[in-house]
Amino acid sequence: MSEKPTPGEERRPDLAAMVVPLGRALMAAERPALDAHGLTMWAYAVLLHLDEAPIRTQAALAEAIRADKTRIISVLDDLEARELIRRVPDPQDRRARLLSLTQEGRRLRDSAQAAVQRNEERLLARLPAADRKGFLRALQTLAEATRAD
């Protein structure tokens, strides 16, 4: 049985029904920018998250980007072979690897992110300035809340 909206409340689509198609469209728009930079979505996610904490273990990185830790090994191998990241044994636990961006990795990450965000600006430009600021603020709040859960 579905509940009716309370008086004055408008019925709206579920959040997932709005966000999932938007996310798919954003990922499709992002792909040409990443292809131009020689990056996969997972490689881009790795480069973005290494910036948040310059040195992390592979397991912590996989958890942060919500990837299976065995799945990102080939991504890390590729990024390391391209000298975009460094993996060194953790002095406290030689089984673990510490990760960091190289200068070239930082440059590529910044260039790819600028291209991605230029594409996003085209979509965001459809919103009035006040709505745009509110949308971005709300989206950041909700994104942070999902990381905390």
mmCIF file of C-alpha atoms in Angstrom:
data_model
loop_
_atom_site.group_PDB
_atom_site.id
_atom_site.type_symbol
_atom_site.label_atom_id
_atom_site.label_comp_id
_atom_site.label_asym_id
_atom_site.label_seq_id
_atom_site.Cartn_x
_atom_site.Cartn_y
_atom_site.Cartn_z
ATOM 1 C CA MET A 1 0.000 0.000 0.000
ATOM 2 C CA SER A 2 1.515 3.350 -0.976
ATOM 3 C CA GLU A 3 1.273 6.332 1.269
ATOM 4 C CA LYS A 4 -0.232 9.487 -0.086
ATOM 5 C CA PRO A 5 1.711 12.707 0.287
ATOM 6 C CA THR A 6 0.603 14.872 3.168
ATOM 7 C CA PRO A 7 -1.375 17.979 2.192
ATOM 8 C CA GLY A 8 0.962 20.520 0.587
ATOM 9 C CA GLU A 9 3.612 17.854 -0.062
ATOM 10 C CA GLU A 10 4.310 16.947 -3.658
ATOM 11 C CA ARG A 11 4.937 13.366 -4.705
ATOM 12 C CA ARG A 12 8.474 12.941 -6.056
ATOM 13 C CA PRO A 13 10.440 10.119 -7.664
ATOM 14 C CA ASP A 14 12.676 8.024 -5.426
ATOM 15 C CA LEU A 15 16.229 9.349 -5.102
ATOM 16 C CA ALA A 16 17.734 6.308 -6.843
ATOM 17 C CA ALA A 17 15.289 6.747 -9.738
ATOM 18 C CA MET A 18 16.702 10.249 -10.227
ATOM 19 C CA VAL A 19 20.352 9.718 -9.335
ATOM 20 C CA VAL A 20 21.120 6.443 -11.139
ATOM 21 C CA PRO A 21 20.229 7.695 -14.650
ATOM 22 C CA LEU A 22 22.071 10.946 -13.918
ATOM 23 C CA GLY A 23 25.119 8.976 -12.728
ATOM 24 C CA ARG A 24 25.073 6.840 -15.876
ATOM 25 C CA ALA A 25 24.839 9.932 -18.079
ATOM 26 C CA LEU A 26 27.719 11.574 -16.189
ATOM 27 C CA MET A 27 29.873 8.453 -16.522
ATOM 28 C CA ALA A 28 29.127 8.301 -20.263
ATOM 29 C CA ALA A 29 30.078 11.975 -20.599
ATOM 30 C CA GLU A 30 33.230 11.356 -18.523
ATOM 31 C CA ARG A 31 34.465 8.442 -20.620
ATOM 32 C CA PRO A 32 35.764 10.475 -23.637
ATOM 33 C CA ALA A 33 37.739 12.768 -21.303
ATOM 34 C CA LEU A 34 39.276 9.775 -19.532
ATOM 35 C CA ASP A 35 39.973 7.978 -22.832
ATOM 36 C CA ALA A 36 41.802 11.081 -24.063
ATOM 37 C CA HIS A 37 44.000 10.849 -20.950
ATOM 38 C CA GLY A 38 44.541 7.090 -21.240
ATOM 39 C CA LEU A 39 42.632 6.347 -18.038
ATOM 40 C CA THR A 40 39.929 3.874 -17.109
ATOM 41 C CA MET A 41 37.253 4.807 -14.584
ATOM 42 C CA TRP A 42 39.026 2.701 -11.926
ATOM 43 C CA ALA A 43 42.421 4.272 -12.673
ATOM 44 C CA TYR A 44 40.879 7.736 -12.392
ATOM 45 C CA ALA A 45 39.249 6.774 -9.084
ATOM 46 C CA VAL A 46 42.646 5.606 -7.786
ATOM 47 C CA LEU A 47 44.376 8.834 -8.810
ATOM 48 C CA LEU A 48 41.623 10.944 -7.226
ATOM 49 C CA HIS A 49 41.668 9.072 -3.926
ATOM 50 C CA LEU A 50 45.426 9.021 -3.562
ATOM 51 C CA ASP A 51 45.307 12.789 -3.456
ATOM 52 C CA GLU A 52 43.063 12.710 -0.371
ATOM 53 C CA ALA A 53 45.729 10.815 1.542
ATOM 54 C CA PRO A 54 49.112 10.730 -0.194
ATOM 55 C CA ILE A 55 50.074 7.331 1.230
ATOM 56 C CA ARG A 56 47.624 4.468 1.756
ATOM 57 C CA THR A 57 47.729 0.711 1.789
ATOM 58 C CA GLN A 58 46.217 -1.091 -1.203
ATOM 59 C CA ALA A 59 43.480 -2.531 1.020
ATOM 60 C CA ALA A 60 42.551 0.897 2.397
ATOM 61 C CA LEU A 61 42.499 2.344 -1.106
ATOM 62 C CA ALA A 62 40.244 -0.442 -2.379
ATOM 63 C CA GLU A 63 37.861 0.176 0.510
ATOM 64 C CA ALA A 64 37.845 3.938 -0.119
ATOM 65 C CA ILE A 65 36.907 3.544 -3.788
ATOM 66 C CA ARG A 66 34.570 0.639 -3.008
ATOM 67 C CA ALA A 67 36.456 -1.834 -5.163
ATOM 68 C CA ASP A 68 37.434 -5.397 -4.467
ATOM 69 C CA LYS A 69 41.087 -5.271 -3.367
ATOM 70 C CA THR A 70 42.017 -8.043 -5.805
ATOM 71 C CA ARG A 71 40.312 -6.202 -8.676
ATOM 72 C CA ILE A 72 42.443 -3.066 -8.385
ATOM 73 C CA ILE A 73 45.787 -4.902 -8.433
ATOM 74 C CA SER A 74 45.942 -4.819 -12.247
ATOM 75 C CA VAL A 75 44.938 -1.132 -12.194
ATOM 76 C CA LEU A 76 47.735 -0.390 -9.719
ATOM 77 C CA ASP A 77 50.191 -2.463 -11.777
ATOM 78 C CA ASP A 78 49.339 -0.400 -14.865
ATOM 79 C CA LEU A 79 49.577 2.945 -13.050
ATOM 80 C CA GLU A 80 52.901 1.945 -11.527
ATOM 81 C CA ALA A 81 54.279 0.760 -14.896
ATOM 82 C CA ARG A 82 53.305 4.145 -16.350
ATOM 83 C CA GLU A 83 55.123 5.834 -13.417
ATOM 84 C CA LEU A 84 51.926 7.546 -12.236
ATOM 85 C CA ILE A 85 52.040 5.985 -8.765
ATOM 86 C CA ARG A 86 54.676 4.450 -6.493
ATOM 87 C CA ARG A 87 54.130 1.331 -4.396
ATOM 88 C CA VAL A 88 56.656 0.677 -1.668
ATOM 89 C CA PRO A 89 56.662 -1.839 1.169
ATOM 90 C CA ASP A 90 55.275 -0.467 4.438
ATOM 91 C CA PRO A 91 58.170 -0.319 6.932
ATOM 92 C CA GLN A 92 55.788 -1.418 9.720
ATOM 93 C CA ASP A 93 54.275 -4.306 7.704
ATOM 94 C CA ARG A 94 56.309 -5.561 4.748
ATOM 95 C CA ARG A 95 53.245 -7.435 3.421
ATOM 96 C CA ALA A 96 51.438 -4.120 2.888
ATOM 97 C CA ARG A 97 52.204 -1.592 0.160
ATOM 98 C CA LEU A 98 52.139 2.176 0.631
ATOM 99 C CA LEU A 99 50.887 4.132 -2.356
ATOM 100 C CA SER A 100 51.680 7.633 -3.496
ATOM 101 C CA LEU A 101 51.208 9.714 -6.606
ATOM 102 C CA THR A 102 54.212 10.675 -8.663
ATOM 103 C CA GLN A 103 54.520 14.177 -10.054
ATOM 104 C CA GLU A 104 53.392 12.813 -13.444
ATOM 105 C CA GLY A 105 50.440 11.066 -11.773
ATOM 106 C CA ARG A 106 49.402 14.324 -10.131
ATOM 107 C CA ARG A 107 49.712 16.189 -13.448
ATOM 108 C CA LEU A 108 47.647 13.594 -15.325
ATOM 109 C CA ARG A 109 45.035 13.456 -12.558
ATOM 110 C CA ASP A 110 44.674 17.244 -12.564
ATOM 111 C CA SER A 111 44.410 17.415 -16.355
ATOM 112 C CA ALA A 112 41.819 14.612 -16.496
ATOM 113 C CA GLN A 113 39.802 16.140 -13.673
ATOM 114 C CA ALA A 114 39.770 19.538 -15.397
ATOM 115 C CA ALA A 115 38.453 17.894 -18.591
ATOM 116 C CA VAL A 116 35.792 15.961 -16.663
ATOM 117 C CA GLN A 117 34.675 19.068 -14.818
ATOM 118 C CA ARG A 118 34.497 21.098 -18.042
ATOM 119 C CA ASN A 119 31.984 18.515 -19.286
ATOM 120 C CA GLU A 120 30.078 18.735 -15.995
ATOM 121 C CA GLU A 121 29.906 22.515 -16.304
ATOM 122 C CA ARG A 122 27.812 22.124 -19.457
ATOM 123 C CA LEU A 123 25.193 20.245 -17.466
ATOM 124 C CA LEU A 124 25.403 22.467 -14.391
ATOM 125 C CA ALA A 125 24.977 25.554 -16.580
ATOM 126 C CA ARG A 126 21.330 24.512 -17.021
ATOM 127 C CA LEU A 127 20.686 25.432 -13.381
ATOM 128 C CA PRO A 128 20.238 28.981 -12.092
ATOM 129 C CA ALA A 129 23.283 30.056 -10.050
ATOM 130 C CA ALA A 130 21.513 29.782 -6.671
ATOM 131 C CA ASP A 131 20.128 26.322 -7.484
ATOM 132 C CA ARG A 132 23.534 25.222 -8.705
ATOM 133 C CA LYS A 133 25.292 26.201 -5.469
ATOM 134 C CA GLY A 134 22.577 24.531 -3.407
ATOM 135 C CA PHE A 135 22.675 21.382 -5.545
ATOM 136 C CA LEU A 136 26.459 21.067 -5.261
ATOM 137 C CA ARG A 137 26.382 21.715 -1.501
ATOM 138 C CA ALA A 138 23.610 19.129 -0.983
ATOM 139 C CA LEU A 139 25.369 16.587 -3.192
ATOM 140 C CA GLN A 140 28.632 17.019 -1.254
ATOM 141 C CA THR A 141 26.765 16.588 2.046
ATOM 142 C CA LEU A 142 25.063 13.402 0.867
ATOM 143 C CA ALA A 143 28.307 12.022 -0.605
ATOM 144 C CA GLU A 144 30.120 12.629 2.691
ATOM 145 C CA ALA A 145 27.273 10.989 4.606
ATOM 146 C CA THR A 146 27.567 7.810 2.522
ATOM 147 C CA ARG A 147 31.311 7.638 3.222
ATOM 148 C CA ALA A 148 30.653 7.935 6.959
ATOM 149 C CA ASP A 149 28.149 5.055 6.978
#
